[in-house]
Short mmCIF file of the N, C-alpha and C atoms (twelve columns), coordinates in Angstrom:
data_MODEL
# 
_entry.id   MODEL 
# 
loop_
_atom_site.group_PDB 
_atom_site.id 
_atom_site.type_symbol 
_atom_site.label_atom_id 
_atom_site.label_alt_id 
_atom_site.label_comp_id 
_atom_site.label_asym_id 
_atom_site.label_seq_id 
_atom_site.Cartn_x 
_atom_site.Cartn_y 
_atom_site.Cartn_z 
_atom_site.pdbx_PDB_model_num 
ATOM 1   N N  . UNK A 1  85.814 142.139 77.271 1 
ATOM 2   C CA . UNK A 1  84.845 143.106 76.856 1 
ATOM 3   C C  . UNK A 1  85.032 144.344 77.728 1 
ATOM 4   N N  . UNK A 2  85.021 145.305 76.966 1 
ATOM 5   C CA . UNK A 2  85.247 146.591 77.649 1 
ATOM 6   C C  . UNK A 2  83.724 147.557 77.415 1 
ATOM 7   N N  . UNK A 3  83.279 148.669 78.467 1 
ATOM 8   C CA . UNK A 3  82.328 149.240 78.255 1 
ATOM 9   C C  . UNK A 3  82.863 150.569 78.808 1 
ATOM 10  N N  . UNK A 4  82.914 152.102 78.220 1 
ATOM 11  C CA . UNK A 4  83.006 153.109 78.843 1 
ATOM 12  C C  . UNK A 4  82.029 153.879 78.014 1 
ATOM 13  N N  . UNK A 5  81.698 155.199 79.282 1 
ATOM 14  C CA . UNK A 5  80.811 156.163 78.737 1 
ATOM 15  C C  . UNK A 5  81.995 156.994 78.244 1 
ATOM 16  N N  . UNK A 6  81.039 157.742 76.733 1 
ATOM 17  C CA . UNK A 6  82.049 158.858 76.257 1 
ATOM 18  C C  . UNK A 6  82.074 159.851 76.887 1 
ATOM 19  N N  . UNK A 7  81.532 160.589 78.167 1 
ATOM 20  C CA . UNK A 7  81.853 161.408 78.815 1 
ATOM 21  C C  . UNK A 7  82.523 160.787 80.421 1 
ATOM 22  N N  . UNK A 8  83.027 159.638 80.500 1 
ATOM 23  C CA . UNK A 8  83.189 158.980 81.860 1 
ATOM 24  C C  . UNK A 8  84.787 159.380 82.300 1 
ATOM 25  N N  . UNK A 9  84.832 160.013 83.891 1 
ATOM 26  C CA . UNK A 9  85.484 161.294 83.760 1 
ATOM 27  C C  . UNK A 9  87.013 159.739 84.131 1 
ATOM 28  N N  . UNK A 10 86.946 158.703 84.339 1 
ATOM 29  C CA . UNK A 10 87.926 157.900 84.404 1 
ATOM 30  C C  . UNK A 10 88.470 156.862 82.901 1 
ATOM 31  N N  . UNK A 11 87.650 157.665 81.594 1 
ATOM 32  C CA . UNK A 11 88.220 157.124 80.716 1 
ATOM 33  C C  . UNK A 11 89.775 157.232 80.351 1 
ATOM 34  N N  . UNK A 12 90.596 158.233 81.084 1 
ATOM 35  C CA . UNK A 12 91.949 157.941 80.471 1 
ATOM 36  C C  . UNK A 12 92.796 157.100 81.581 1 
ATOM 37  N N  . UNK A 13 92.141 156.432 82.290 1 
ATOM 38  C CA . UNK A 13 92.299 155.012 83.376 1 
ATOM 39  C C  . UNK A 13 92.059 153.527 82.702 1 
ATOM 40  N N  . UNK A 14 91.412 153.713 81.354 1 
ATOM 41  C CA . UNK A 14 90.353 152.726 80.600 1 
ATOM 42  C C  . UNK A 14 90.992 152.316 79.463 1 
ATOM 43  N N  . UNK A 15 90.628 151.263 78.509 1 
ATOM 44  C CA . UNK A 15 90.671 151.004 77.338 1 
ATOM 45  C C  . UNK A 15 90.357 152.219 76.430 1 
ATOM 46  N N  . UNK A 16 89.824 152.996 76.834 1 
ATOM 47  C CA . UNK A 16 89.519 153.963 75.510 1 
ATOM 48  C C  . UNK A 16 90.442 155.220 75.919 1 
ATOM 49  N N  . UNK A 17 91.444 154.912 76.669 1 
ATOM 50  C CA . UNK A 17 92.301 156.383 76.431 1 
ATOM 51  C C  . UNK A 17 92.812 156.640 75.354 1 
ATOM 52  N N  . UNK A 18 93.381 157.980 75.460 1 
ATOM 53  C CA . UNK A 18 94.022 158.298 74.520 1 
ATOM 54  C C  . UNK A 18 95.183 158.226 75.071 1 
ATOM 55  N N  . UNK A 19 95.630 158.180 76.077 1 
ATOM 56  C CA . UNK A 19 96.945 158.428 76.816 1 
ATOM 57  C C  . UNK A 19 97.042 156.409 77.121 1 
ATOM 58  N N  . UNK A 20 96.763 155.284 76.928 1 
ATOM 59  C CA . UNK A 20 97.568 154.136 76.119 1 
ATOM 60  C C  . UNK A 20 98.475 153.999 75.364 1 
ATOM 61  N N  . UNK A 21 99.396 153.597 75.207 1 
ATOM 62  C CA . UNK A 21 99.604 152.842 74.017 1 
ATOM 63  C C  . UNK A 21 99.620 152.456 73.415 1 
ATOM 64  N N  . UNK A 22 99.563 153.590 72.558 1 
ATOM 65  C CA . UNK A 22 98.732 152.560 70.773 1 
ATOM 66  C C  . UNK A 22 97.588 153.689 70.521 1 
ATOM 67  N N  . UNK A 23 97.201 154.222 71.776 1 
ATOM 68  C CA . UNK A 23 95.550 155.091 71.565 1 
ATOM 69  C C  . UNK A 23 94.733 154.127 72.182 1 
ATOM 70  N N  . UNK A 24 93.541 154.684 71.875 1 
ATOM 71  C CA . UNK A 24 91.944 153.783 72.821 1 
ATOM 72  C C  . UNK A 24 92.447 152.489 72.061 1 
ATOM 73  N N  . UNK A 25 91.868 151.614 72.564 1 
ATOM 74  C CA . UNK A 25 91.869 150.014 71.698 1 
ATOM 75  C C  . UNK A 25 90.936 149.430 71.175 1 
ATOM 76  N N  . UNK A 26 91.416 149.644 70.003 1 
ATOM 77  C CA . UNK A 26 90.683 149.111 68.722 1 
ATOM 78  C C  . UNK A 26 89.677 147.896 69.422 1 
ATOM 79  N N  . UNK A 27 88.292 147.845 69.214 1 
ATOM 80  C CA . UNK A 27 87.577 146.988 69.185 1 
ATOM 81  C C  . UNK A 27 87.738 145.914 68.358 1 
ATOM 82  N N  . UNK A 28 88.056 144.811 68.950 1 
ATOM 83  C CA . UNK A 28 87.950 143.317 67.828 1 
ATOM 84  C C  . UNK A 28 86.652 142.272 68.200 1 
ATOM 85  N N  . UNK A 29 86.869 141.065 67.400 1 
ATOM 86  C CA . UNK A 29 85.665 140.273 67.993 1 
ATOM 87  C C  . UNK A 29 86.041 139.495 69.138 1 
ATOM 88  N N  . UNK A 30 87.082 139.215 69.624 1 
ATOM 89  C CA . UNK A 30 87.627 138.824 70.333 1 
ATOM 90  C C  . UNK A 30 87.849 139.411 72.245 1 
ATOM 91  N N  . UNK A 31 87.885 140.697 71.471 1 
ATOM 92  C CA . UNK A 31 88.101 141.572 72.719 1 
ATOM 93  C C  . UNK A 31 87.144 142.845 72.684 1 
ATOM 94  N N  . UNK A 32 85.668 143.371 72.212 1 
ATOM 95  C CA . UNK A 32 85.263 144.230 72.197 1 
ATOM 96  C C  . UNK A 32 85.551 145.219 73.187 1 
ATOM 97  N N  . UNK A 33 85.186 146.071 72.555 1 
ATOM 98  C CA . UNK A 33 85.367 147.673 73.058 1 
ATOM 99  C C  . UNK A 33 83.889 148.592 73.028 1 
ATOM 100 N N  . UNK A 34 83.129 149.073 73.625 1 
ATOM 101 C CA . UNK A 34 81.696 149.726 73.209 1 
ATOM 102 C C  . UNK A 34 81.842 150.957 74.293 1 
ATOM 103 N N  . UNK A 35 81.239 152.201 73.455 1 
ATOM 104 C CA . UNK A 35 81.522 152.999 74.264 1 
ATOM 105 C C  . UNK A 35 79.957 153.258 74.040 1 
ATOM 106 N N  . UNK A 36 79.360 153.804 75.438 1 
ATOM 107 C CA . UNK A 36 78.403 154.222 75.533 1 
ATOM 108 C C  . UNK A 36 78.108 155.740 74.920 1 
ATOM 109 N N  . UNK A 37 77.385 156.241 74.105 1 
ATOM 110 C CA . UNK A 37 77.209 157.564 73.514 1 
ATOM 111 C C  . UNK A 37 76.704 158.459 74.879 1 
ATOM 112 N N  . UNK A 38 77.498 159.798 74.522 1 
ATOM 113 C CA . UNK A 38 77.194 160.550 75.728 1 
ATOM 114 C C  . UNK A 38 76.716 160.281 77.217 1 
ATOM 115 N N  . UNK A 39 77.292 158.978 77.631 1 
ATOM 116 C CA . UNK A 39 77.357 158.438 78.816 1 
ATOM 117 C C  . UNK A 39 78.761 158.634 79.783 1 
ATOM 118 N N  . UNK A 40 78.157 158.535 80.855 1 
ATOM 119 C CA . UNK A 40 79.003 159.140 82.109 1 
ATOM 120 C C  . UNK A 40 80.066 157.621 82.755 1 
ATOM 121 N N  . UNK A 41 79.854 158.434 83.975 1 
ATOM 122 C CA . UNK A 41 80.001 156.718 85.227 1 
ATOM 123 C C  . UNK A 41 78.985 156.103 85.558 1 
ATOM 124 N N  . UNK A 42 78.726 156.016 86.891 1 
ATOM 125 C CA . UNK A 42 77.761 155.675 87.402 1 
ATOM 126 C C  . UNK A 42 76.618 156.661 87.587 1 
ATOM 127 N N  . UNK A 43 76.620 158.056 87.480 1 
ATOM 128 C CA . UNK A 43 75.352 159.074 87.591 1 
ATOM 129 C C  . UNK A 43 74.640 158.609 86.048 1 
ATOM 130 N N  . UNK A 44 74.756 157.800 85.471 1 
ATOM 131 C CA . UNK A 44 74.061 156.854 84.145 1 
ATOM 132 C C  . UNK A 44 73.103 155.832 84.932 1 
ATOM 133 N N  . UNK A 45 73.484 155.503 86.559 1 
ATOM 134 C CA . UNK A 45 72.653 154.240 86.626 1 
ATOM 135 C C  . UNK A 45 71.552 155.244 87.979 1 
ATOM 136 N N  . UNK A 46 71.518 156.425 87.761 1 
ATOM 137 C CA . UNK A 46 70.802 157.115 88.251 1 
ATOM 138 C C  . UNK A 46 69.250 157.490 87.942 1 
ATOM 139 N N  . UNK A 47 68.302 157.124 88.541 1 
ATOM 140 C CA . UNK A 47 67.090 156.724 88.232 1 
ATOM 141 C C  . UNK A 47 66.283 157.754 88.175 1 
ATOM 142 N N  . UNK A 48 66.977 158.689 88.854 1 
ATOM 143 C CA . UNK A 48 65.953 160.142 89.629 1 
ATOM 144 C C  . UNK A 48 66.189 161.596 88.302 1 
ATOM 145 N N  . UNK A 49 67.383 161.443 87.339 1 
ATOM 146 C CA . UNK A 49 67.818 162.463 86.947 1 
ATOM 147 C C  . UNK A 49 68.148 161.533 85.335 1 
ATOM 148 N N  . UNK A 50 66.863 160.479 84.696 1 
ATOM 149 C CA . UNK A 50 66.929 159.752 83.792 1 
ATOM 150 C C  . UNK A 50 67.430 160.735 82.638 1 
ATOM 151 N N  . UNK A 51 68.432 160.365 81.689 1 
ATOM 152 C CA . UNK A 51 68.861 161.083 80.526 1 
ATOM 153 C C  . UNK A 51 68.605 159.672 79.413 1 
ATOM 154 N N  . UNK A 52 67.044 160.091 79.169 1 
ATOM 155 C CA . UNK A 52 66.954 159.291 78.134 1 
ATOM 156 C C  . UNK A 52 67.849 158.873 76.512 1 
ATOM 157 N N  . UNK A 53 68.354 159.364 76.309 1 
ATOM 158 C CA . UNK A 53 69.409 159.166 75.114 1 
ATOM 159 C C  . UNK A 53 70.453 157.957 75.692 1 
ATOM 160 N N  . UNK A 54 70.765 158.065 76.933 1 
ATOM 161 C CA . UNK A 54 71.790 157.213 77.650 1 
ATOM 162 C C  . UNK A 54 71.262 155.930 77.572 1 
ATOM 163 N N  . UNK A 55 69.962 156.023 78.283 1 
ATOM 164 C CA . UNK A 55 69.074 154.778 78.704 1 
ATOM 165 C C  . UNK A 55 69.195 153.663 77.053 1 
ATOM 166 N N  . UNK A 56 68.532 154.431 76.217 1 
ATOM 167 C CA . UNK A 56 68.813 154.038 74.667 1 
ATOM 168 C C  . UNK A 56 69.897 153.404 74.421 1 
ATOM 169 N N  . UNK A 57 71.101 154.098 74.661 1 
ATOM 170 C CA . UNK A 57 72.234 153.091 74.416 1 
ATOM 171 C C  . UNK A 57 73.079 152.451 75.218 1 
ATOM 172 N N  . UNK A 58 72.913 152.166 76.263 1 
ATOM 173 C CA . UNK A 58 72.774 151.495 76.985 1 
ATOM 174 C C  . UNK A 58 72.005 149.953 76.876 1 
ATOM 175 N N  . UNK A 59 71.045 149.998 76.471 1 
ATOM 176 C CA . UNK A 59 70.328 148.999 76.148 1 
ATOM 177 C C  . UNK A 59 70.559 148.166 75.217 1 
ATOM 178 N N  . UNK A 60 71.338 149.209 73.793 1 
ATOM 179 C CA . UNK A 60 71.402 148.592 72.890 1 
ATOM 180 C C  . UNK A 60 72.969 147.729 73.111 1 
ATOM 181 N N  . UNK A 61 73.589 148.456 74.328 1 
ATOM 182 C CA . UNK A 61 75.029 147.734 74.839 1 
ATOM 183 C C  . UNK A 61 75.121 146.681 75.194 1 
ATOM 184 N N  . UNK A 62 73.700 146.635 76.259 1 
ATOM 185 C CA . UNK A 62 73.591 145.385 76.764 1 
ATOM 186 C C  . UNK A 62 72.776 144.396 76.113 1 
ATOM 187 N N  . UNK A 63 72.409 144.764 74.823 1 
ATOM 188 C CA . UNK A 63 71.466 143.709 73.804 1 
ATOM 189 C C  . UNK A 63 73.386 142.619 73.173 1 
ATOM 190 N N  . UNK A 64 74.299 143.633 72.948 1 
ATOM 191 C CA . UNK A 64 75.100 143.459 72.602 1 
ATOM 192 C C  . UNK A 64 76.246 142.813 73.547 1 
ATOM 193 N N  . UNK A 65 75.818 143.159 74.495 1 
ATOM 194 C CA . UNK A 65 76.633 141.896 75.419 1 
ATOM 195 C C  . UNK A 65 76.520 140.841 75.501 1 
ATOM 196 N N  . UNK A 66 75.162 140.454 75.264 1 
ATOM 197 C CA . UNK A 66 74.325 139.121 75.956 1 
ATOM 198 C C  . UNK A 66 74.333 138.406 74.748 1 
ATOM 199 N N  . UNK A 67 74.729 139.100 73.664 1 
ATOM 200 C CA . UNK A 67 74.922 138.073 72.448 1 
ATOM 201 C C  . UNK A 67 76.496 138.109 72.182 1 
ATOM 202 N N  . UNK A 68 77.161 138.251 72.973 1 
ATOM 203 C CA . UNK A 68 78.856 138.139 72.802 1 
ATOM 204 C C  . UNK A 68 78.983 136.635 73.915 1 
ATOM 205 N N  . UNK A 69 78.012 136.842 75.142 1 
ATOM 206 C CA . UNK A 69 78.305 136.138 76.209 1 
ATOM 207 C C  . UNK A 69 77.314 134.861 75.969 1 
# 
């Protein structure tokens, strides 16, 4: 299972580059892929400077983890 924010400044280090092989990688059921909407790195698990839209999906990521795991 893979998780990156779409603004996370180490996504072309990640499963969702574009600079892979092949491109970002296709999400399967096997191996998901979820990218957080307009989410960062870690200034996402920042409490003081909340960007509610993040928090939102985020949640719905981790509703979606916990039913993969």
């Amino acid at each position: 299972m893979f998780v990156d924010g779409e603004f996370d400044m180490w996504n072309s280090a990640t499963m969702s580059s574009a600079y892979r092989p092949g491109g970002p990688w296709n999400s399967t059921e096997e191996v998901p892929r979820m990218v957080v909407a307009r989410g960062g790195h870690i200034p996402d698990l920042d409490l003081v400077h909340v960007n509610e839209d993040v928090v939102e999906a985020l949640a719905v990521v981790t509703k979606r983890q916990l039913r993969i795991m």
